[in-house]
Short mmCIF file of C-alpha atoms in Angstrom, two decimals:
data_model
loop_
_atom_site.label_atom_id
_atom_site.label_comp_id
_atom_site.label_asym_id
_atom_site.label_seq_id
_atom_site.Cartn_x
_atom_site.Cartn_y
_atom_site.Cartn_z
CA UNK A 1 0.00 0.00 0.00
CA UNK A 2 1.57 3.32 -1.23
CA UNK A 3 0.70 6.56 0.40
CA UNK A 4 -2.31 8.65 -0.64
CA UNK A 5 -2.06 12.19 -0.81
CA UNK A 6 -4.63 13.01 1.79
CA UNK A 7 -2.54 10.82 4.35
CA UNK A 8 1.01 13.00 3.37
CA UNK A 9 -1.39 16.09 4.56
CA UNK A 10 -3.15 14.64 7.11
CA UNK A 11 0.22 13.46 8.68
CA UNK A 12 1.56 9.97 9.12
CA UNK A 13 5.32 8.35 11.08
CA UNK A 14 7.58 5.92 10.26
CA UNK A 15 8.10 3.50 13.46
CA UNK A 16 10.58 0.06 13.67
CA UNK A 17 9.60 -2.83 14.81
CA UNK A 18 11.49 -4.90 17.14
CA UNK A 19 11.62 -7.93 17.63
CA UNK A 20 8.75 -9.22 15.34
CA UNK A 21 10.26 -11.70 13.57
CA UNK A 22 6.49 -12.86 12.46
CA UNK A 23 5.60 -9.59 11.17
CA UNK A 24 3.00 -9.95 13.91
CA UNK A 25 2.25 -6.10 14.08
CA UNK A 26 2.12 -5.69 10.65
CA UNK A 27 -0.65 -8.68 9.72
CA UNK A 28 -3.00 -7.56 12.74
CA UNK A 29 -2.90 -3.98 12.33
CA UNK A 30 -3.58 -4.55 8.48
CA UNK A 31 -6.49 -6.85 9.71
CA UNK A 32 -7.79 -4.03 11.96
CA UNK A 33 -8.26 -1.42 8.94
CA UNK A 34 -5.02 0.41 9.56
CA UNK A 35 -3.18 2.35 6.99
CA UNK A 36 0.07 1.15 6.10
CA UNK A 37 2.81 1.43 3.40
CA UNK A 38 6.21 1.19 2.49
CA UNK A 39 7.21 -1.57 4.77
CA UNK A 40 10.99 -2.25 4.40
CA UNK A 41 13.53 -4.82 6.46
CA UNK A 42 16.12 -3.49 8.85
CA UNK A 43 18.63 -5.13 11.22
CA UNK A 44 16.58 -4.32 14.46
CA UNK A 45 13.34 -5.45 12.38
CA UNK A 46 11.02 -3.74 9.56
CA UNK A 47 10.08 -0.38 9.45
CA UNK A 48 7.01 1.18 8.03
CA UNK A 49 5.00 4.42 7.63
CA UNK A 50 1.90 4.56 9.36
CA UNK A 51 -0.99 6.85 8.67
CA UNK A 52 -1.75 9.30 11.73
CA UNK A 53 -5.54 8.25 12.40
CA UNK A 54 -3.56 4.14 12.54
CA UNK A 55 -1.23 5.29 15.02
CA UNK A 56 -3.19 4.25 18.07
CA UNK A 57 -4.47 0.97 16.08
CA UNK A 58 -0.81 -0.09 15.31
CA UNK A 59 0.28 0.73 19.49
CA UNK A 60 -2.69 -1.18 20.73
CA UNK A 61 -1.72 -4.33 18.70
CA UNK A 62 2.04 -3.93 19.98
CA UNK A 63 1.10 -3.83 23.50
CA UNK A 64 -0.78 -6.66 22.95
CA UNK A 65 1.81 -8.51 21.48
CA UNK A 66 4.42 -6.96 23.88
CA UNK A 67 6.81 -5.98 20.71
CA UNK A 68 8.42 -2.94 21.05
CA UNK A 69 8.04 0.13 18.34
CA UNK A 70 10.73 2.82 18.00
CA UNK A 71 9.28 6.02 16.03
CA UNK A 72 11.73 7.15 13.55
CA UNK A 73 9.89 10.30 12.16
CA UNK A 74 7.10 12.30 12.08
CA UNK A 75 6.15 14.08 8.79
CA UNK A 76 2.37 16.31 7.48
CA UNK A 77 1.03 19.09 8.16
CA UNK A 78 0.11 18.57 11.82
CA UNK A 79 3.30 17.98 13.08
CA UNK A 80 4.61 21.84 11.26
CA UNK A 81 2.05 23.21 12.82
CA UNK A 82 2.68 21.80 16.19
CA UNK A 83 6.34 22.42 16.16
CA UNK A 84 5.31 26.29 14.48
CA UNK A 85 3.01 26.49 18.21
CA UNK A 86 6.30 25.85 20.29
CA UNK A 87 8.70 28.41 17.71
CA UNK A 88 5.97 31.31 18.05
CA UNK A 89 8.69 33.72 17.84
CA UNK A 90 10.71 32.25 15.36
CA UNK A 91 7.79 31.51 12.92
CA UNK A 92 6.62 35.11 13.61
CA UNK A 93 10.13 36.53 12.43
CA UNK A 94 10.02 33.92 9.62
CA UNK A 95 6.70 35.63 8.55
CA UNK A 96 7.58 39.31 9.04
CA UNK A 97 10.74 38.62 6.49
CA UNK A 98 8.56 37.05 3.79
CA UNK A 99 6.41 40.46 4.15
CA UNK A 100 9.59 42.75 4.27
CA UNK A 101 10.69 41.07 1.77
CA UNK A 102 7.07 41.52 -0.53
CA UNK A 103 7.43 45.34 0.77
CA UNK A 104 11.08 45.72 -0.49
CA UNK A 105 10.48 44.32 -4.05
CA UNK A 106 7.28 46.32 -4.02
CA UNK A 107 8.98 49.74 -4.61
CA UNK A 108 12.00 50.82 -7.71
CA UNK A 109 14.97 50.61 -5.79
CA UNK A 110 17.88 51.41 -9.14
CA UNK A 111 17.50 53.46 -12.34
CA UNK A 112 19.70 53.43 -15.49
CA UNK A 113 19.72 55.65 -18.27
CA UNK A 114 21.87 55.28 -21.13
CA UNK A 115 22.44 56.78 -24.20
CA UNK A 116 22.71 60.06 -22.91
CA UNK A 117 25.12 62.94 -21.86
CA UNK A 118 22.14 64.65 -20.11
CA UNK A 119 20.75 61.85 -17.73
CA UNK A 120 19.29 64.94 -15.47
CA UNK A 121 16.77 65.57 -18.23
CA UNK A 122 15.39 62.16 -18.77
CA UNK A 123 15.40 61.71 -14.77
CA UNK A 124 13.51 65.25 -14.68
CA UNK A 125 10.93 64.01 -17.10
CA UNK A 126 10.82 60.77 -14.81
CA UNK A 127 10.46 62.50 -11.47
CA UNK A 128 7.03 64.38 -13.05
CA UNK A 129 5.89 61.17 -14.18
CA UNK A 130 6.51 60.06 -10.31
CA UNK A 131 9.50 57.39 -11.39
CA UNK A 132 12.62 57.48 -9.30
CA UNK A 133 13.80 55.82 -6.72
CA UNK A 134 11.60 54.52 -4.21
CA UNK A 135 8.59 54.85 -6.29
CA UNK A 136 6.33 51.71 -5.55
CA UNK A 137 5.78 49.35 -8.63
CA UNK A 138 2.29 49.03 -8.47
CA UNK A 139 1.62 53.06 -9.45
CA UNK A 140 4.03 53.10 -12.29
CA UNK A 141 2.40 53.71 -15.81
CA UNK A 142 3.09 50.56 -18.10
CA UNK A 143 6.46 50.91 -20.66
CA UNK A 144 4.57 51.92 -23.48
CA UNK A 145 2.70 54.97 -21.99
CA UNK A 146 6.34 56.17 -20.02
CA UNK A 147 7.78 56.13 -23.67
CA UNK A 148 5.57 58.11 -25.04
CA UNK A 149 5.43 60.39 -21.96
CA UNK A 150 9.34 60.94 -22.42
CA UNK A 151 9.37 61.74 -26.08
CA UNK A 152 6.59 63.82 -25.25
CA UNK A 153 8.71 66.13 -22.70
CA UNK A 154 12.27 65.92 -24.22
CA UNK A 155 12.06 66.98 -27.75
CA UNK A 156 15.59 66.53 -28.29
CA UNK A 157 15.13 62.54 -28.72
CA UNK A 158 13.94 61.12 -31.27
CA UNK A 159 13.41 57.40 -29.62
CA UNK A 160 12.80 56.18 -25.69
CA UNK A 161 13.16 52.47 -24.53
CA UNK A 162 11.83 51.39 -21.67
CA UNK A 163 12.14 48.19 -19.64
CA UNK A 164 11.28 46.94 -16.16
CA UNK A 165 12.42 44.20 -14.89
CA UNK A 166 12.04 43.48 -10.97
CA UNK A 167 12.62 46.38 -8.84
CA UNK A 168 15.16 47.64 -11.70
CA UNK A 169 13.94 50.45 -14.59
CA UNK A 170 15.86 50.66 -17.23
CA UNK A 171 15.76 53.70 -20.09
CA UNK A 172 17.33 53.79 -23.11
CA UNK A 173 17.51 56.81 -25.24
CA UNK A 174 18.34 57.80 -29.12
CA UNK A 175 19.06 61.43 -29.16
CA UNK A 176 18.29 63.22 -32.38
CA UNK A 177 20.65 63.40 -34.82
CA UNK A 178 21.97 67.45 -35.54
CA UNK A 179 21.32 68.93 -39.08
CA UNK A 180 24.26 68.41 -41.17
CA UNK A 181 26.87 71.92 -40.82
CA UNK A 182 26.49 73.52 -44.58
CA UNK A 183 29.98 72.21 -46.48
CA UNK A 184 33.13 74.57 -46.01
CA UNK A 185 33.86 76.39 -49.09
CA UNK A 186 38.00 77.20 -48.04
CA UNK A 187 39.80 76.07 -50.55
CA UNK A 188 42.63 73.15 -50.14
CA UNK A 189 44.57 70.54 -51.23
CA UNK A 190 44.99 66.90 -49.35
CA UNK A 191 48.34 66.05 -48.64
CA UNK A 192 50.75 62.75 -47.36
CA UNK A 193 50.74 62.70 -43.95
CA UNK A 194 53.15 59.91 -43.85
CA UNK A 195 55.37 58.45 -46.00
CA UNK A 196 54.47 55.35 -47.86
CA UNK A 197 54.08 54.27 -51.69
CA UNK A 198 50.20 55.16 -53.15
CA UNK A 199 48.27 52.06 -54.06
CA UNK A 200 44.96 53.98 -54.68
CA UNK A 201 43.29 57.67 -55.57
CA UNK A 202 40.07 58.17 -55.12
CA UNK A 203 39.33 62.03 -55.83
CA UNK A 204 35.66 63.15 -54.99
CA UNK A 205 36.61 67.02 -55.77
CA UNK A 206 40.30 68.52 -57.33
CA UNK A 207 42.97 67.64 -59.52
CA UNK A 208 44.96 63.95 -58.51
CA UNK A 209 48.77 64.62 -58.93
CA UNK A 210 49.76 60.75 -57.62
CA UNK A 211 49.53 57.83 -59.01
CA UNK A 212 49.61 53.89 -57.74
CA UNK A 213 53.63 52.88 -57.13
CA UNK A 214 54.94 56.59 -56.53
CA UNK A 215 56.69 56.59 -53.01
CA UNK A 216 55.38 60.30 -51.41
CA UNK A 217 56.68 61.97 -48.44
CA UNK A 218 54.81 64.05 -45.47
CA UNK A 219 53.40 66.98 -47.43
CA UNK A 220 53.44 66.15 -50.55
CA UNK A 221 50.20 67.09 -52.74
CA UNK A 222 48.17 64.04 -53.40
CA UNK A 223 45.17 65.89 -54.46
CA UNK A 224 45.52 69.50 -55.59
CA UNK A 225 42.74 72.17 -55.21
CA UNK A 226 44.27 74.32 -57.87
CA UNK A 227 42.49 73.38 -61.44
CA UNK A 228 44.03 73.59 -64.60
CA UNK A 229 41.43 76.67 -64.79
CA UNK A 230 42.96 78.50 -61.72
CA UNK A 231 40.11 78.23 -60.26
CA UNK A 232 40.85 77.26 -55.98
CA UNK A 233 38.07 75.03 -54.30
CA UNK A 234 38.01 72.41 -51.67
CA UNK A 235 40.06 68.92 -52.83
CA UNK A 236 38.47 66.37 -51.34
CA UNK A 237 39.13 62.25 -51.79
CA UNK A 238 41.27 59.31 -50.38
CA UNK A 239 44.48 58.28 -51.27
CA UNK A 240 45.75 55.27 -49.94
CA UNK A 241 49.04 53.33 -49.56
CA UNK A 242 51.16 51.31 -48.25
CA UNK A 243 52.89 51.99 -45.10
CA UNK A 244 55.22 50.62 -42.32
CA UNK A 245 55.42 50.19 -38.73
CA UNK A 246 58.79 48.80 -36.98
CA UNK A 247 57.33 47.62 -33.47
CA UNK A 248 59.02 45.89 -30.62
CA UNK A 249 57.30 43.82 -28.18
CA UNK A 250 58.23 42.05 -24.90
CA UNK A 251 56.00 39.17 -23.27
CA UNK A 252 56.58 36.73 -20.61
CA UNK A 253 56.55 33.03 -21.53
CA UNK A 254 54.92 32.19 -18.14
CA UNK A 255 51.60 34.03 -17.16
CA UNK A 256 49.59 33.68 -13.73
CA UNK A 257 45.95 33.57 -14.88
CA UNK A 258 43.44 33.70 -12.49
CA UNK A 259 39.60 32.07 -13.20
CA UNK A 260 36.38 31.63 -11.23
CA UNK A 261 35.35 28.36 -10.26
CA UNK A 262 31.59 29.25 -10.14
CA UNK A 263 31.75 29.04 -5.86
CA UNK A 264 30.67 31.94 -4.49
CA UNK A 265 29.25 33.57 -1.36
CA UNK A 266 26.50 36.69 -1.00
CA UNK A 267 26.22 38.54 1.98
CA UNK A 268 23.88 41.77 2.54
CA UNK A 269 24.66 44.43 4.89
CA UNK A 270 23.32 47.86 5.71
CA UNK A 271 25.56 50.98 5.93
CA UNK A 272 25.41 53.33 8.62
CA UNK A 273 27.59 56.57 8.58
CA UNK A 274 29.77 54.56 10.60
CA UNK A 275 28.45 51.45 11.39
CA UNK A 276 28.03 48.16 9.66
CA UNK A 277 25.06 46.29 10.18
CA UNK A 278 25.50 42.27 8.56
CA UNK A 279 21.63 41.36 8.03
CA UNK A 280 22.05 38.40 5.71
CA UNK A 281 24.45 35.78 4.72
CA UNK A 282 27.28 34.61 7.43
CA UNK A 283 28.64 31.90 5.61
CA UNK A 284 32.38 31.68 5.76
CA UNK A 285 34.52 32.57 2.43
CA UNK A 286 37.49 31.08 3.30
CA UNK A 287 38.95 30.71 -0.23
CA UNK A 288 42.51 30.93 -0.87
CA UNK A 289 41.86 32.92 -3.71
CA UNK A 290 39.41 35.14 -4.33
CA UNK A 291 37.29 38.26 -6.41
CA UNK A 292 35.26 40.66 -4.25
CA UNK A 293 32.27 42.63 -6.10
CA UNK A 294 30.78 45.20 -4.02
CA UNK A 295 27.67 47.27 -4.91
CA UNK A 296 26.02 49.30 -2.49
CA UNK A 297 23.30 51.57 -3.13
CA UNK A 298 20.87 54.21 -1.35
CA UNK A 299 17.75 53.27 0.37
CA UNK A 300 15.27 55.97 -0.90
CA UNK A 301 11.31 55.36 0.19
CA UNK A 302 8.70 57.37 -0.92
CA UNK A 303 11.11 60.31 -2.14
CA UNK A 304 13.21 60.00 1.04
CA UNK A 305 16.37 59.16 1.46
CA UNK A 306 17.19 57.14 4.53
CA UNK A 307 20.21 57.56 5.86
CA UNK A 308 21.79 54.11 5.51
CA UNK A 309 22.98 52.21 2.48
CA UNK A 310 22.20 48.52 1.43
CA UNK A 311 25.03 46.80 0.55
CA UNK A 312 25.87 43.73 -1.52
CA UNK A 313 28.90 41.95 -1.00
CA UNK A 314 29.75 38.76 -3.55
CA UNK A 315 32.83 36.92 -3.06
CA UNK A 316 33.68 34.21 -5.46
CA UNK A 317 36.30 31.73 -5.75
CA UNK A 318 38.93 31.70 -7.81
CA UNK A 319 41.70 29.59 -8.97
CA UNK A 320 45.53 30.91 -9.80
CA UNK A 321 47.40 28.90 -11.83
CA UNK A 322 50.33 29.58 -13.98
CA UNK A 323 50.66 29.63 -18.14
CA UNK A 324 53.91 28.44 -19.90
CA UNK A 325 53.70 29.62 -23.89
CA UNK A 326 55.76 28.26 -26.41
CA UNK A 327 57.74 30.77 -28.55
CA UNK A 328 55.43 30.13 -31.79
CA UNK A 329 52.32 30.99 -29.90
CA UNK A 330 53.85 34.04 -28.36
CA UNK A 331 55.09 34.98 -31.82
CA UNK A 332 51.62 34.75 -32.77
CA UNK A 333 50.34 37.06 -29.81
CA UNK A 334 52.79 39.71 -30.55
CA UNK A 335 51.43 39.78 -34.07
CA UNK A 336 48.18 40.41 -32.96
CA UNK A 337 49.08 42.78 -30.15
CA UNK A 338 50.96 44.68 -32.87
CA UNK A 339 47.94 44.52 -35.29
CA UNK A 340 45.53 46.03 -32.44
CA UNK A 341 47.79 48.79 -31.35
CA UNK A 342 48.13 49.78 -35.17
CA UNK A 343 44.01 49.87 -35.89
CA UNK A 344 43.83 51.59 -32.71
CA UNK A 345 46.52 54.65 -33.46
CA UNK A 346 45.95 54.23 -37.06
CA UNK A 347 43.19 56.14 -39.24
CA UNK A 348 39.82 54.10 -39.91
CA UNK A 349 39.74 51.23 -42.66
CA UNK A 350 43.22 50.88 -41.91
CA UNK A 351 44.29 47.34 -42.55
CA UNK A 352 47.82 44.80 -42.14
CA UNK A 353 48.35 43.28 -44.93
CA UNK A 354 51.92 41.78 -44.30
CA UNK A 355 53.60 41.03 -40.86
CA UNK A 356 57.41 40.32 -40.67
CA UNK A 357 59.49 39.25 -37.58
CA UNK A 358 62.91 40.89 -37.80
CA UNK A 359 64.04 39.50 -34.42
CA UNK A 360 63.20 37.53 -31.65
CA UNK A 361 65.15 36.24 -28.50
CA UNK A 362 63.45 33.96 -25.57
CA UNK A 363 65.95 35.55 -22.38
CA UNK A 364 65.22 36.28 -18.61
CA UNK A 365 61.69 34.59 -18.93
CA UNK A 366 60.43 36.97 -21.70
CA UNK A 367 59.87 36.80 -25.71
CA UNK A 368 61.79 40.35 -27.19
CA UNK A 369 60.77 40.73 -30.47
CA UNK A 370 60.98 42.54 -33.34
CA UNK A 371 58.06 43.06 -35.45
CA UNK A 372 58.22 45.08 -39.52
CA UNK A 373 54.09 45.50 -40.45
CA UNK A 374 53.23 46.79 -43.48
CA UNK A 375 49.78 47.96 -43.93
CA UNK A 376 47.18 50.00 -46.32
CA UNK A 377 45.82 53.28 -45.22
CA UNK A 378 44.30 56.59 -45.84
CA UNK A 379 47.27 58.93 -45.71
CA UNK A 380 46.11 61.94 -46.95
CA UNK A 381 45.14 65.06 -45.00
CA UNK A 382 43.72 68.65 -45.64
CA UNK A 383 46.17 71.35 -45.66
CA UNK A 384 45.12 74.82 -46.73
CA UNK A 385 45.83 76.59 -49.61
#
């Protein structure tokens, strides 16, 4: 006989028998109606659960039969409630949390705007809408009618995105774009800002005076606003070409890298002015290695600022161990160091197209190299006529 739902409610133990080498309990209290189920052997004897209305049925037959019964557990609803009667005070804390905790995630408690350089103004247009921090959730307007209401009040954006997700709001704005300046009219030529040999011209306004293969040096007119006519306007185009960068790079063949091992610990605090208050999570973090992340943020109710903070304190895990590269892999990372420190210094749509090593020495625990790029970029530059 398996357990019925009704019984798991209603309550029911699990009790040994001793000593009943017959099963002698077991056949008469089945025989008197009572409910009984997962019966299993143990050293002492069997054990079994009995259903709570049984349990006097299944103690009168053992007396009878002078066998002994040891009661293991007791499990339903009756027995929580009995044990919740003798914890009044710990049931009642248990209680006020779960409502603290309903309050808490009842009201906005962080908002981010992004896309910005005036966050006052979208947080102005919030506050009249009654949105800021501390704000309960359940008076807010839904996303659709606060983006509206925002590109209703700042003109200067053209879109609004809102989203809410717990206690967290969320706004992200598209400013609009400025009317185009008119185009200058000062005439000018575009000149080599570096040297290098031209692979391309591309002249959108003015007279070319390169062409691909011709090695030019800084200042030297690649696209000339003169005409033939004399007339002067604004040159305007790309030239590119081929140019080189002689970099040198050191890196260590061993490396200490550090990664998280998904372990972690969160503990809550509140901050006084010069007190801290621990209010949840006192597990130890004894790790031998570890990142802290600390957030703490302003408790604000109603428009009011209390004057503590709530603080959130993760600590994870984290395991150290060291990295030995060979010298062709660290060859290869110095290529591509090289390659990002060139886009990043370099004008846009600059690309390598050829990477040489000129030298390289493993000595003192480090890879010196020597590295010759050449690459293909827009050299040319206005200079005034």
């Amino acid at each position: 006989m398996t357990a019925k739902l009704s019984d798991a409610l209603r309550g029911y133990v699990i009790v040994l028998v001793m000593d009943d080498a017959k099963s002698v309990v077991l056949a008469d209290a089945v025989r008197a109606g009572a409910a009984i189920w997962d019966v299993r052997q143990d050293p002492l004897g069997y054990r079994m659960s009995i259903g709570l209305k049984s349990v006097k049925t299944v103690l009168a037959v053992a007396r009878k039969n002078r066998i002994r019964l040891r009661f293991f557990r007791k499990v339903g609803i009756p027995f929580l409630a009995w044990r919740a009667m003798r914890r009044k005070v710990f049931v009642g804390g248990a209680l006020f949390f779960v409502f603290a905790l309903y309050m808490l995630s009842s009201f906005v408690w962080h908002v981010e705007i992004e896309g910005t350089d005036q966050p006052e103004v979208v947080m102005s247009a919030l506050r009249s809408m009654h949105i800021t921090k501390g704000s309960t959730l359940w008076n807010l307007l839904d996303q659709d009618s606060i983006q509206l209401a925002l590109l209703d009040k700042i003109p200067e954006i053209a879109w609004a995105g809102v989203r809410i997700e717990g206690t967290s709001i969320f706004v992200k704005i598209i400013p609009r774009t400025p009317l185009s300046k008119p185009p200058l009219t000062t005439p000018q030529n575009i000149v080599a800002s570096v040297p290098g040999v031209v692979s391309s011209v591309l002249a959108d306004a003015g007279q070319p005076l390169v062409k691909p293969g011709q090695f030019v040096t800084p200042g030297t007119v690649l696209i000339s606003g003169q005409l033939e006519s004399g007339k002067k306007i604004r040159a305007a185009g790309m030239v590119e070409a081929y140019v080189w960068y002689r970099s040198t790079v050191s890196l260590p063949v061993t490396t200490t890298v550090s990664t998280l091992t998904g372990e972690h610990v969160v503990r809550y605090a509140l901050v006084f002015p010069h007190l801290v208050l621990p209010v949840w999570g006192f597990a130890r973090a004894d790790y031998t290695h570890k990142q802290v992340q600390d957030v703490t943020e302003p408790i604000t109710i109603g428009g009011v600022t209390l004057p503590f903070s709530l603080r959130k304190e993760t600590i994870y895990q984290a395991s150290v161990h060291k990295l030995t590269e060979t010298p062709a892999q660290l060859l290869v990372n110095a290529k591509e160091l090289v390659a990002r420190e060139i886009s990043q210094k370099a004008p846009d749509r600059t690309r390598i197209v050829r990477q040489t090593v000129l030298q390289s020495q493993v000595q003192h625990g480090k890879l010196d190299v020597i590295i010759w790029s050449e690459a293909i970029e827009d050299i040319g530059k206005p200079a005034q006529l």
